[in-house]
Short mmCIF file of C-alpha atoms in Angstrom, two decimals:
data_model
loop_
_atom_site.label_atom_id
_atom_site.label_comp_id
_atom_site.label_asym_id
_atom_site.label_seq_id
_atom_site.Cartn_x
_atom_site.Cartn_y
_atom_site.Cartn_z
CA MET A 14 46.44 -1.29 120.60
CA THR A 15 47.16 -4.49 118.61
CA GLN A 16 46.19 -2.60 115.45
CA ARG A 17 48.57 0.20 116.48
CA VAL A 18 51.45 -2.27 116.89
CA ILE A 19 50.73 -4.02 113.60
CA SER A 20 50.64 -0.84 111.57
CA ALA A 21 53.83 0.41 113.24
CA VAL A 22 55.60 -2.86 112.37
CA VAL A 23 54.36 -2.72 108.77
CA ALA A 24 55.44 0.92 108.42
CA LEU A 25 58.90 0.29 109.88
CA ALA A 26 59.30 -2.84 107.73
CA ILE A 27 58.93 -0.58 104.69
CA PHE A 28 60.71 2.52 106.00
CA ILE A 29 63.86 1.00 107.54
CA PRO A 30 65.00 -1.12 104.54
CA LEU A 31 64.40 1.78 102.13
CA LEU A 32 66.29 4.11 104.48
CA PHE A 33 69.26 1.72 104.34
CA ILE A 34 69.06 1.25 100.56
CA GLY A 35 68.91 5.02 99.93
CA GLY A 36 69.05 6.43 96.38
CA ARG A 37 66.00 6.64 94.13
CA PRO A 38 63.85 4.12 96.06
CA PHE A 39 64.29 6.17 99.24
CA ASP A 40 63.63 9.47 97.40
CA LEU A 41 60.46 7.98 95.96
CA MET A 42 59.24 6.85 99.37
CA VAL A 43 59.94 10.28 100.86
CA ALA A 44 58.07 11.91 97.96
CA ILE A 45 55.04 9.70 98.62
CA ILE A 46 55.10 10.50 102.34
CA ALA A 47 55.37 14.22 101.52
CA ILE A 48 52.44 14.07 99.10
CA VAL A 49 50.27 12.35 101.72
CA ALA A 50 51.35 14.84 104.43
CA TYR A 51 50.56 17.78 102.13
CA TYR A 52 47.20 16.23 101.27
CA GLU A 53 46.45 15.80 104.99
CA ILE A 54 47.00 19.52 105.67
CA LEU A 55 44.72 20.44 102.76
CA GLN A 56 42.06 18.09 104.02
CA MET A 57 42.24 19.56 107.52
CA ALA A 58 41.97 23.06 106.04
CA LYS A 59 38.94 21.86 104.04
CA ILE A 60 40.53 22.77 100.71
CA PRO A 61 39.24 20.26 98.12
CA PHE A 62 42.12 18.42 96.55
CA PRO A 63 41.49 17.82 92.89
CA SER A 64 41.29 21.59 92.40
CA TRP A 65 43.57 24.08 90.63
CA ARG A 66 44.70 25.66 93.87
CA GLY A 67 45.39 22.25 95.44
CA ILE A 68 47.33 21.03 92.40
CA ILE A 69 49.41 24.21 92.07
CA GLY A 70 50.20 23.93 95.77
CA LEU A 71 51.18 20.28 95.20
CA ILE A 72 53.49 21.19 92.31
CA THR A 73 55.00 23.99 94.42
CA MET A 74 55.58 21.47 97.20
CA MET A 75 57.13 18.92 94.80
CA LEU A 76 59.51 21.53 93.40
CA GLN A 77 60.71 22.29 96.93
CA LEU A 78 61.07 18.56 97.58
CA LEU A 79 63.28 17.99 94.53
CA PRO A 80 66.89 16.98 95.36
CA SER A 81 69.18 19.92 94.59
CA TYR A 82 71.07 18.17 91.78
CA TYR A 83 67.93 18.45 89.64
CA LEU A 84 68.09 22.24 89.93
CA ALA A 85 71.59 22.12 88.42
CA LEU A 86 69.91 21.00 85.18
CA LEU A 87 67.98 24.29 85.05
CA PRO A 88 69.40 27.76 84.27
CA GLN A 89 71.33 28.94 87.33
CA GLU A 90 68.93 31.82 87.94
CA ILE A 91 66.31 29.30 89.06
CA ASP A 92 66.68 28.56 92.75
CA TYR A 93 64.18 27.21 95.26
CA MET A 94 63.02 30.70 96.16
CA THR A 95 62.28 31.53 92.50
CA LEU A 96 60.26 28.34 92.12
CA TYR A 97 58.43 29.01 95.36
CA PHE A 98 57.60 32.57 94.43
CA ALA A 99 56.33 31.39 91.04
CA GLY A 100 53.94 28.96 92.72
CA LEU A 101 52.76 31.64 95.08
CA ALA A 102 52.18 34.10 92.21
CA MET A 103 50.06 31.49 90.41
CA LEU A 104 47.93 30.97 93.52
CA LEU A 105 47.46 34.73 93.77
CA ILE A 106 46.36 34.88 90.11
CA ILE A 107 43.82 32.09 90.75
CA MET A 108 42.54 34.17 93.67
CA VAL A 109 41.92 37.06 91.25
CA PHE A 110 39.80 35.01 88.86
CA LYS A 111 38.17 32.66 91.36
CA PRO A 112 37.79 34.73 94.54
CA GLU A 113 34.94 32.46 95.62
CA ASP A 114 37.38 29.51 95.68
CA ILE A 115 40.39 31.02 97.40
CA ASN A 116 41.12 34.18 99.37
CA PHE A 117 44.38 35.70 100.61
CA GLU A 118 44.32 33.64 103.82
CA GLN A 119 43.97 30.40 101.90
CA VAL A 120 46.81 31.34 99.55
CA GLY A 121 48.77 31.74 102.79
CA VAL A 122 47.72 28.31 104.07
CA ILE A 123 48.43 26.47 100.81
CA SER A 124 51.81 28.12 100.26
CA LEU A 125 52.81 27.60 103.89
CA ALA A 126 51.82 23.91 103.71
CA ALA A 127 53.76 23.50 100.45
CA LEU A 128 56.91 25.04 101.92
CA TYR A 129 56.78 23.40 105.35
CA VAL A 130 56.21 19.91 103.98
CA GLY A 131 58.28 20.35 100.82
CA ARG A 132 61.38 21.77 102.48
CA GLY A 133 61.27 19.42 105.48
CA PHE A 134 61.19 16.30 103.33
CA HIS A 135 63.59 17.83 100.78
CA LEU A 136 66.14 18.06 103.59
CA LEU A 137 65.45 14.43 104.51
CA ILE A 138 66.49 13.49 100.96
CA GLU A 139 69.53 15.81 101.08
CA THR A 140 70.61 14.47 104.47
CA ARG A 141 70.33 10.88 103.19
CA LEU A 142 72.53 11.89 100.25
CA MET A 143 75.23 12.76 102.82
CA GLY A 144 75.03 9.28 104.25
CA LEU A 145 73.02 6.95 106.40
CA LEU A 146 74.47 8.02 109.74
CA PRO A 147 73.24 11.64 109.71
CA VAL A 148 69.66 10.44 109.15
CA ILE A 149 69.95 7.80 111.84
CA TYR A 150 71.42 10.38 114.21
CA VAL A 151 68.42 12.69 113.68
CA LEU A 152 65.91 9.85 113.99
CA ILE A 153 67.52 8.67 117.23
CA ILE A 154 67.35 12.22 118.61
CA ILE A 155 63.65 12.39 117.73
CA TRP A 156 62.75 8.93 118.98
CA GLY A 157 64.85 9.26 122.16
CA ASN A 158 63.20 12.60 122.74
CA ASP A 159 59.65 11.28 122.24
CA THR A 160 60.15 8.18 124.35
CA PHE A 161 61.84 9.86 127.33
CA ALA A 162 59.43 12.81 127.23
CA TYR A 163 56.56 10.34 127.52
CA LEU A 164 58.15 8.24 130.28
CA VAL A 165 59.45 11.14 132.37
CA GLY A 166 56.30 13.19 131.86
CA ARG A 167 54.13 10.31 133.05
CA GLN A 168 56.25 9.82 136.18
CA ILE A 169 56.96 13.34 137.39
CA GLY A 170 55.16 15.66 134.94
CA ARG A 171 53.38 18.51 136.77
CA THR A 172 53.86 21.90 135.03
CA PRO A 173 51.97 22.27 131.73
CA LEU A 174 54.14 23.18 128.71
CA ALA A 175 51.62 24.49 126.18
CA PRO A 176 48.27 23.75 127.84
CA LYS A 177 46.06 25.26 125.12
CA VAL A 178 47.61 23.24 122.33
CA SER A 179 48.44 19.94 123.98
CA PRO A 180 47.09 19.65 127.54
CA ASN A 181 49.05 16.50 128.49
CA LYS A 182 52.56 17.79 127.75
CA THR A 183 54.63 19.02 130.71
CA ILE A 184 57.85 20.97 131.15
CA GLU A 185 59.27 18.03 133.17
CA GLY A 186 58.50 15.68 130.27
CA SER A 187 60.04 18.14 127.83
CA LEU A 188 63.31 18.29 129.81
CA GLY A 189 63.28 14.51 130.22
CA GLY A 190 62.91 14.20 126.44
CA ILE A 191 65.91 16.40 125.79
CA ILE A 192 68.04 14.45 128.28
CA GLY A 193 66.84 11.21 126.64
CA ALA A 194 67.77 12.56 123.21
CA PHE A 195 71.25 13.34 124.53
CA ILE A 196 71.68 9.88 126.08
CA CYS A 197 70.44 7.97 123.02
CA SER A 198 72.48 10.00 120.53
CA SER A 199 75.58 9.69 122.71
CA ILE A 200 75.23 5.90 122.54
CA VAL A 201 74.99 6.00 118.74
CA LEU A 202 78.00 8.32 118.47
CA TYR A 203 80.00 6.11 120.86
CA PHE A 204 79.72 3.23 118.38
CA ASN A 205 80.03 5.18 115.14
CA ASN A 206 81.06 8.80 115.03
CA ILE A 207 81.95 9.56 111.41
CA PHE A 208 80.94 13.19 111.97
CA GLY A 209 83.49 13.76 114.68
CA ILE A 210 80.78 15.34 116.83
CA SER A 211 82.25 16.08 120.27
CA ILE A 212 80.26 15.36 123.43
CA MET A 213 79.77 19.11 123.86
CA ASP A 214 78.47 19.47 120.27
CA ASN A 215 76.16 16.55 120.88
CA LEU A 216 74.81 18.18 124.04
CA ILE A 217 74.09 21.42 122.17
CA LEU A 218 72.51 19.48 119.29
CA ALA A 219 70.35 17.44 121.66
CA LEU A 220 69.17 20.64 123.33
CA ILE A 221 68.35 22.48 120.10
CA LEU A 222 67.03 19.54 118.08
CA GLY A 223 65.18 18.04 121.05
CA PHE A 224 63.42 21.35 121.63
CA LEU A 225 62.58 21.71 117.93
CA GLY A 226 61.32 18.12 117.77
CA GLN A 227 58.85 18.91 120.54
CA MET A 228 57.91 22.10 118.70
CA GLY A 229 57.28 20.16 115.47
CA ASP A 230 54.96 17.89 117.40
CA LEU A 231 53.15 20.87 118.94
CA VAL A 232 52.93 22.69 115.59
CA GLU A 233 51.01 19.70 114.32
CA SER A 234 48.78 19.68 117.43
CA SER A 235 48.20 23.36 116.86
CA LEU A 236 47.31 22.72 113.23
CA LYS A 237 44.76 20.12 114.32
CA ARG A 238 43.48 22.55 116.93
CA THR A 239 43.09 25.34 114.33
CA TYR A 240 40.94 23.06 112.21
CA GLU A 241 39.35 21.15 115.10
CA VAL A 242 40.26 17.63 113.97
CA LYS A 243 41.63 14.76 116.06
CA ASP A 244 44.13 13.20 113.65
CA SER A 245 45.78 14.60 110.56
CA GLY A 246 44.60 11.55 108.59
CA ASN A 247 43.93 7.86 108.91
CA ILE A 248 46.50 6.28 106.62
CA MET A 249 48.12 4.40 109.55
CA PRO A 250 45.41 2.72 111.67
CA GLY A 251 45.98 3.63 115.33
CA HIS A 252 48.58 6.30 114.50
CA GLY A 253 46.63 9.00 112.69
CA GLY A 254 48.14 10.43 109.53
CA PHE A 255 51.63 10.56 108.07
CA LEU A 256 51.88 14.12 109.34
CA ASP A 257 51.37 12.84 112.89
CA ARG A 258 54.36 10.52 112.46
CA PHE A 259 56.75 12.92 110.73
CA ASP A 260 55.85 16.21 112.42
CA SER A 261 59.05 16.46 114.49
CA LEU A 262 61.23 15.83 111.45
CA LEU A 263 59.83 18.87 109.65
CA MET A 264 61.18 21.23 112.32
CA VAL A 265 64.33 19.31 113.24
CA LEU A 266 65.84 18.64 109.81
CA PRO A 267 66.02 22.26 108.58
CA MET A 268 68.00 23.20 111.71
CA PHE A 269 70.18 20.08 111.63
CA TYR A 270 71.00 20.58 107.96
CA PHE A 271 71.86 24.21 108.64
CA LEU A 272 74.16 23.23 111.54
CA ILE A 273 76.01 20.40 109.74
CA PRO A 274 78.75 22.66 108.26
CA PHE A 275 79.58 23.88 111.77
CA LEU A 276 80.01 20.36 113.17
CA GLY A 277 82.87 17.95 113.52
CA ALA A 278 86.59 18.24 113.06
CA MET B 20 41.04 65.71 93.21
CA THR B 21 43.37 68.65 93.98
CA GLN B 22 44.55 66.74 97.04
CA ARG B 23 45.18 63.71 94.84
CA VAL B 24 47.31 65.74 92.43
CA ILE B 25 49.28 67.41 95.24
CA SER B 26 50.14 64.15 96.95
CA ALA B 27 51.12 62.56 93.62
CA VAL B 28 53.45 65.50 92.87
CA VAL B 29 54.99 65.33 96.34
CA ALA B 30 55.50 61.56 96.07
CA LEU B 31 57.09 61.78 92.61
CA ALA B 32 59.26 64.71 93.73
CA ILE B 33 60.76 62.35 96.33
CA PHE B 34 60.72 59.12 94.33
CA ILE B 35 62.14 60.25 90.98
CA PRO B 36 65.30 62.03 92.28
CA LEU B 37 66.11 59.11 94.60
CA LEU B 38 65.55 56.69 91.74
CA PHE B 39 68.11 58.62 89.67
CA ILE B 40 70.60 58.90 92.55
CA GLY B 41 70.40 55.15 93.35
CA GLY B 42 72.73 53.55 95.92
CA ARG B 43 72.03 53.67 99.64
CA PRO B 44 69.53 56.56 99.57
CA PHE B 45 67.40 54.65 97.04
CA ASP B 46 67.72 51.38 99.01
CA LEU B 47 66.63 53.21 102.15
CA MET B 48 63.58 54.71 100.43
CA VAL B 49 62.59 51.28 99.06
CA ALA B 50 62.99 49.78 102.55
CA ILE B 51 60.68 52.44 104.00
CA ILE B 52 58.07 51.83 101.29
CA ALA B 53 58.30 48.06 101.91
CA ILE B 54 57.86 48.49 105.67
CA VAL B 55 54.76 50.64 105.14
CA ALA B 56 53.33 48.18 102.56
CA TYR B 57 53.92 45.24 104.94
CA TYR B 58 52.32 47.20 107.76
CA GLU B 59 49.30 47.95 105.54
CA ILE B 60 48.73 44.23 104.87
CA LEU B 61 48.93 43.47 108.61
CA GLN B 62 46.49 46.25 109.36
CA MET B 63 44.04 44.95 106.76
CA ALA B 64 44.35 41.45 108.22
CA LYS B 65 43.71 42.96 111.68
CA ILE B 66 46.99 41.65 113.09
CA PRO B 67 48.16 44.17 115.71
CA PHE B 68 51.56 45.50 114.79
CA PRO B 69 53.67 46.00 117.85
CA SER B 70 53.33 42.26 118.58
CA TRP B 71 55.82 39.38 118.45
CA ARG B 72 54.22 37.83 115.40
CA GLY B 73 54.13 41.18 113.60
CA ILE B 74 57.76 41.96 114.42
CA ILE B 75 59.04 38.50 113.43
CA GLY B 76 57.13 38.88 110.17
CA LEU B 77 58.73 42.31 109.72
CA ILE B 78 62.24 40.93 110.32
CA THR B 79 61.50 38.08 107.90
CA MET B 80 60.38 40.64 105.33
CA MET B 81 63.47 42.81 105.89
CA LEU B 82 65.78 39.80 105.44
CA GLN B 83 64.12 39.08 102.09
CA LEU B 84 64.46 42.75 101.15
CA LEU B 85 68.21 42.84 101.84
CA PRO B 86 70.40 43.38 98.73
CA SER B 87 72.13 40.11 97.89
CA TYR B 88 75.66 41.40 98.57
CA TYR B 89 74.82 41.45 102.28
CA LEU B 90 74.21 37.70 102.17
CA ALA B 91 77.76 37.25 100.88
CA LEU B 92 78.92 38.41 104.32
CA LEU B 93 77.17 35.42 105.91
CA PRO B 94 78.22 31.74 105.71
CA GLN B 95 77.37 30.46 102.24
CA GLU B 96 74.79 28.01 103.60
CA ILE B 97 72.51 30.92 104.42
CA ASP B 98 70.39 31.81 101.42
CA TYR B 99 67.06 33.65 101.22
CA MET B 100 65.13 30.40 101.56
CA THR B 101 66.97 29.48 104.77
CA LEU B 102 66.23 32.90 106.24
CA TYR B 103 62.61 32.67 105.16
CA PHE B 104 62.14 29.22 106.62
CA ALA B 105 63.72 30.36 109.89
CA GLY B 106 61.18 33.20 110.15
CA LEU B 107 58.35 30.85 109.38
CA ALA B 108 59.54 28.34 112.01
CA MET B 109 59.61 31.11 114.62
CA LEU B 110 56.05 32.10 113.77
CA LEU B 111 55.00 28.46 114.13
CA ILE B 112 56.67 28.27 117.56
CA ILE B 113 54.82 31.42 118.66
CA MET B 114 51.62 29.71 117.51
CA VAL B 115 52.41 26.80 119.87
CA PHE B 116 52.80 28.99 122.95
CA LYS B 117 50.27 31.69 122.09
CA PRO B 118 47.54 29.88 120.14
CA GLU B 119 45.07 32.56 121.17
CA ASP B 120 47.19 35.15 119.30
CA ILE B 121 47.98 33.32 116.08
CA ASN B 122 46.71 30.21 114.32
CA PHE B 123 48.01 28.32 111.27
CA GLU B 124 46.07 30.54 108.84
CA GLN B 125 47.57 33.69 110.32
CA VAL B 126 51.08 32.24 110.15
CA GLY B 127 50.23 31.73 106.48
CA VAL B 128 49.08 35.34 106.05
CA ILE B 129 52.08 36.89 107.84
CA SER B 130 54.64 34.75 106.04
CA LEU B 131 52.95 35.33 102.68
CA ALA B 132 52.90 39.10 103.27
CA ALA B 133 56.56 39.06 104.31
CA LEU B 134 57.62 37.18 101.19
CA TYR B 135 55.42 38.99 98.68
CA VAL B 136 56.44 42.46 99.87
CA GLY B 137 60.02 41.55 100.79
CA ARG B 138 60.92 39.82 97.55
CA GLY B 139 59.11 42.30 95.30
CA PHE B 140 60.97 45.29 96.75
CA HIS B 141 64.22 43.30 97.05
CA LEU B 142 64.10 42.87 93.30
CA LEU B 143 63.48 46.61 92.88
CA ILE B 144 66.78 47.19 94.71
CA GLU B 145 68.54 44.47 92.68
CA THR B 146 67.20 45.83 89.41
CA ARG B 147 68.38 49.34 90.31
CA LEU B 148 71.83 47.88 91.01
CA MET B 149 71.88 46.78 87.35
CA GLY B 150 71.26 50.32 86.24
CA LEU B 151 68.69 53.03 85.92
CA LEU B 152 67.29 51.95 82.55
CA PRO B 153 65.92 48.55 83.62
CA VAL B 154 63.91 50.19 86.40
CA ILE B 155 62.65 52.93 84.09
CA TYR B 156 61.72 50.29 81.52
CA VAL B 157 59.62 48.41 84.08
CA LEU B 158 57.99 51.57 85.41
CA ILE B 159 57.12 52.71 81.85
CA ILE B 160 55.55 49.29 81.16
CA ILE B 161 53.48 49.60 84.35
CA TRP B 162 52.46 53.21 83.84
CA GLY B 163 51.76 52.77 80.12
CA ASN B 164 49.70 49.72 81.01
CA ASP B 165 47.68 51.50 83.72
CA THR B 166 47.04 54.62 81.65
CA PHE B 167 45.99 52.88 78.44
CA ALA B 168 43.92 50.30 80.31
CA TYR B 169 42.01 53.15 81.91
CA LEU B 170 41.57 55.15 78.69
CA VAL B 171 40.67 52.22 76.44
CA GLY B 172 38.46 50.60 79.09
CA ARG B 173 36.50 53.82 79.53
CA GLN B 174 35.96 54.19 75.79
CA ILE B 175 35.16 50.68 74.62
CA GLY B 176 35.22 48.47 77.74
CA ARG B 177 32.28 46.03 77.77
CA THR B 178 33.32 42.52 78.92
CA PRO B 179 34.17 42.23 82.63
CA LEU B 180 37.66 40.87 83.42
CA ALA B 181 37.38 39.79 87.06
CA PRO B 182 33.95 41.10 88.09
CA LYS B 183 33.99 39.75 91.65
CA VAL B 184 37.29 41.37 92.52
CA SER B 185 37.23 44.60 90.56
CA PRO B 186 33.88 45.28 88.87
CA ASN B 187 35.08 48.15 86.66
CA LYS B 188 37.94 46.36 84.89
CA THR B 189 37.25 45.01 81.40
CA ILE B 190 38.98 42.67 78.98
CA GLU B 191 39.04 45.47 76.39
CA GLY B 192 40.77 47.73 78.89
CA SER B 193 43.20 44.96 79.75
CA LEU B 194 44.18 44.47 76.10
CA GLY B 195 44.40 48.25 75.63
CA GLY B 196 46.76 48.39 78.59
CA ILE B 197 49.06 45.75 77.15
CA ILE B 198 49.16 47.52 73.77
CA GLY B 199 49.86 50.78 75.62
CA ALA B 200 52.68 49.14 77.56
CA PHE B 201 54.17 47.95 74.26
CA ILE B 202 53.91 51.39 72.64
CA CYS B 203 55.38 53.28 75.60
CA SER B 204 58.24 50.84 76.16
CA SER B 205 59.03 50.84 72.42
CA ILE B 206 59.42 54.62 72.58
CA VAL B 207 61.83 54.35 75.53
CA LEU B 208 63.84 51.62 73.81
CA TYR B 209 63.97 53.66 70.57
CA PHE B 210 65.86 56.40 72.42
CA ASN B 211 67.99 54.24 74.66
CA ASN B 212 68.30 50.51 74.26
CA ILE B 213 71.28 49.46 76.35
CA PHE B 214 69.69 46.04 76.84
CA GLY B 215 69.62 45.25 73.15
CA ILE B 216 65.97 44.20 73.52
CA SER B 217 64.59 43.45 70.06
CA ILE B 218 61.10 44.62 69.06
CA MET B 219 59.94 41.01 69.29
CA ASP B 220 61.41 40.64 72.81
CA ASN B 221 59.73 43.88 73.77
CA LEU B 222 56.38 42.63 72.48
CA ILE B 223 56.68 39.45 74.52
CA LEU B 224 57.79 41.41 77.59
CA ALA B 225 54.90 43.87 77.23
CA LEU B 226 52.47 40.95 76.97
CA ILE B 227 53.81 39.09 80.01
CA LEU B 228 54.65 42.07 82.21
CA GLY B 229 51.51 43.97 81.20
CA PHE B 230 49.40 40.98 82.18
CA LEU B 231 51.25 40.54 85.46
CA GLY B 232 50.98 44.26 86.22
CA GLN B 233 47.21 43.97 85.94
CA MET B 234 47.33 40.85 88.10
CA GLY B 235 49.35 42.69 90.77
CA ASP B 236 46.68 45.36 90.81
CA LEU B 237 43.91 42.75 91.08
CA VAL B 238 45.78 40.81 93.79
CA GLU B 239 45.68 43.95 95.86
CA SER B 240 41.97 44.45 95.11
CA SER B 241 41.40 40.87 96.13
CA LEU B 242 43.34 41.44 99.34
CA LYS B 243 41.12 44.42 100.12
CA ARG B 244 38.09 42.35 99.24
CA THR B 245 39.17 39.50 101.56
CA TYR B 246 39.41 41.94 104.43
CA GLU B 247 36.56 44.22 103.31
CA VAL B 248 38.48 47.49 103.33
CA LYS B 249 38.45 50.25 100.72
CA ASP B 250 42.09 51.33 100.68
CA SER B 251 45.20 49.54 101.89
CA GLY B 252 46.12 52.60 103.93
CA ASN B 253 45.92 56.38 103.95
CA ILE B 254 49.53 57.48 103.78
CA MET B 255 48.99 59.25 100.44
CA PRO B 256 45.84 61.39 100.64
CA GLY B 257 43.62 60.59 97.64
CA HIS B 258 45.68 57.55 96.61
CA GLY B 259 45.12 55.08 99.43
CA GLY B 260 48.16 53.27 100.78
CA PHE B 261 51.64 52.57 99.45
CA LEU B 262 50.48 49.08 98.57
CA ASP B 263 47.86 50.60 96.24
CA ARG B 264 50.63 52.45 94.40
CA PHE B 265 53.19 49.65 94.18
CA ASP B 266 50.94 46.61 93.76
CA SER B 267 51.80 46.03 90.08
CA LEU B 268 55.52 46.19 90.77
CA LEU B 269 55.32 43.27 93.22
CA MET B 270 54.13 40.89 90.48
CA VAL B 271 56.05 42.42 87.55
CA LEU B 272 59.56 42.67 89.00
CA PRO B 273 60.03 39.00 89.97
CA MET B 274 59.17 37.96 86.39
CA PHE B 275 61.23 40.74 84.79
CA TYR B 276 64.24 39.92 86.94
CA PHE B 277 63.88 36.26 86.07
CA LEU B 278 63.70 37.04 82.33
CA ILE B 279 66.67 39.48 82.23
CA PRO B 280 69.29 36.78 81.56
CA PHE B 281 67.34 35.65 78.51
CA LEU B 282 67.20 39.14 77.01
CA GLY B 283 69.37 41.15 74.69
CA ALA B 284 72.31 40.31 72.50
#
C-alpha cells in the first residue's frame, strides 16, 4: 500500500506539471506512455517485441499517434487511414513470408493494439492542443467516475455488471460512478466554463463518457482475461502497467473529441 | 473443368457489363461482392454470422465501403477513421458483456476483415468513379500477372517463393508474372493512354502492383492456411469463393489509388 502511494505520487509529480506545460514536452510524455502501453499489449499477447511484426506495429501505432499538423507536411492524399492500411498491408506481407511467426489472428491483434493505443493517445495530444481545460474536464470525469464507482459499489453494490470479466464491479457502483462524474465535472465547470457547456450538456456527457470510461476499464480487464495475466505490466509498482492506468482514457477521448464540435454556445 | 469454365463465363457476363455501365449498378454489385467476401472470412474464422459481433463487423465494413461523397453528407468531423474506430469500440464493448462470444483476438480478426475488405472494395468504387480506364488498367495488371506467373512458373519455376503458404508458387513464376503485367498493361496503354503514364511509370507500376497482386493472393492462401480450409467459399463452382477471385485487388487497389496523384503529365 505504501509502495502504491509512493508510485502514484511520483507518477502524478511527473504527469501533472507536463500536462500544464503542454507543447512538445507533453507530446513526448504521451508518446512514451503510448509506447509502453503498446508494448504491454504485445507482451500479454506473447508477441516478442524486437521482431519485425512488433516493430511494424509500433511504427503503425506511432503514425496514428502523430499530431495532425505533421500530416499537413505530407501530400494531402495521406491521411491516418492510408497510413494505417499501409501498416496493416505490411503485417499481412510478413505473414506470407513468415507464417510460422504470425497468422491472420495475430495481424488482427497487432493492428488492433496499434490503432486502439495510437488513436486514443493521439486524441490526448489533440485535446491538449485545444487547451488545458478540455483535458482536465475529461480527467475529472474519469477520476470522479472511478472514485464514486468504487465508493458506491462498496456500500450498496449487489447486482454484478460484467461478472465474467470483472467479478467485483456492480451496476450500483456503475451508476454511482456516473453520478460522481456528473458532480465532479459540474464543480469544475462552475469555476471555469470556457466551453460554455450547459448543465444539460454536462449531464449527457457524464452519462456517455462515464459509461465509456467504465467500458475502457473493462476492455482492459477483458484483455487480461483473454491472455490470463493479472496486470498489464509492472512499470508502476502497486498499480500494474501504464495500460491499467490509462485504459478509460482510450475509450473516453475518441468520443469526447468527436462530441466537442457539438458542444457549447 | 467444364463447370469451372461455365461459372467463369457466367461471372464475367455479369461483371464486365456492369463494370462498363458504372454508377449505382456497379456500386451495388461491388457491395454484394464485398458482403460475400466479408462473410467468407467470418465463416473461415468460425465466427457465426447472424450474431451481434458479425453484424457490427458487417456495418463497419459497409461504412468503409461507402463512396466518399456520402461522407460529405455527414458533419465534417466524421471521416473513415472515426467510423472505423466507432465500430471497433462497439466490438470491444460486446467483448466486455459477452466474453464467452468474443475475445480480444476475435475483435482483431473481425475489425481486420472489415477494414481489408471494406477499404479494398471502396477503392474499387472510387477508382471506377475516376473512369473506366483506371479500373481496366488495374485488372489487366492483375490478370496479366496471374496468367504469366502461371505459365512461366510451370515452364521454368524452380525456387519456392513462400513454400509454407503456397507450395506451388516460385520466384521464377513471380518474376514472369511481373513481366507479363508490364507487357499486358503496355499494350493497353499503347491503345489508350488517358493517364499519360510514361513507359517508365508503367514499369514501376507493374513492378509494385504485380508484386502486391501476388501478395494479395498469398494473403488469402495464408488466411486459408490459418483456418485450415481449402477454399474461402463455394459461391462460384470450381473457383472457390469470391475472396479467392478478388484477393489480388484488395492489396493492389489501395496502392494504385495512392499512387494515382503522382502519375501522368
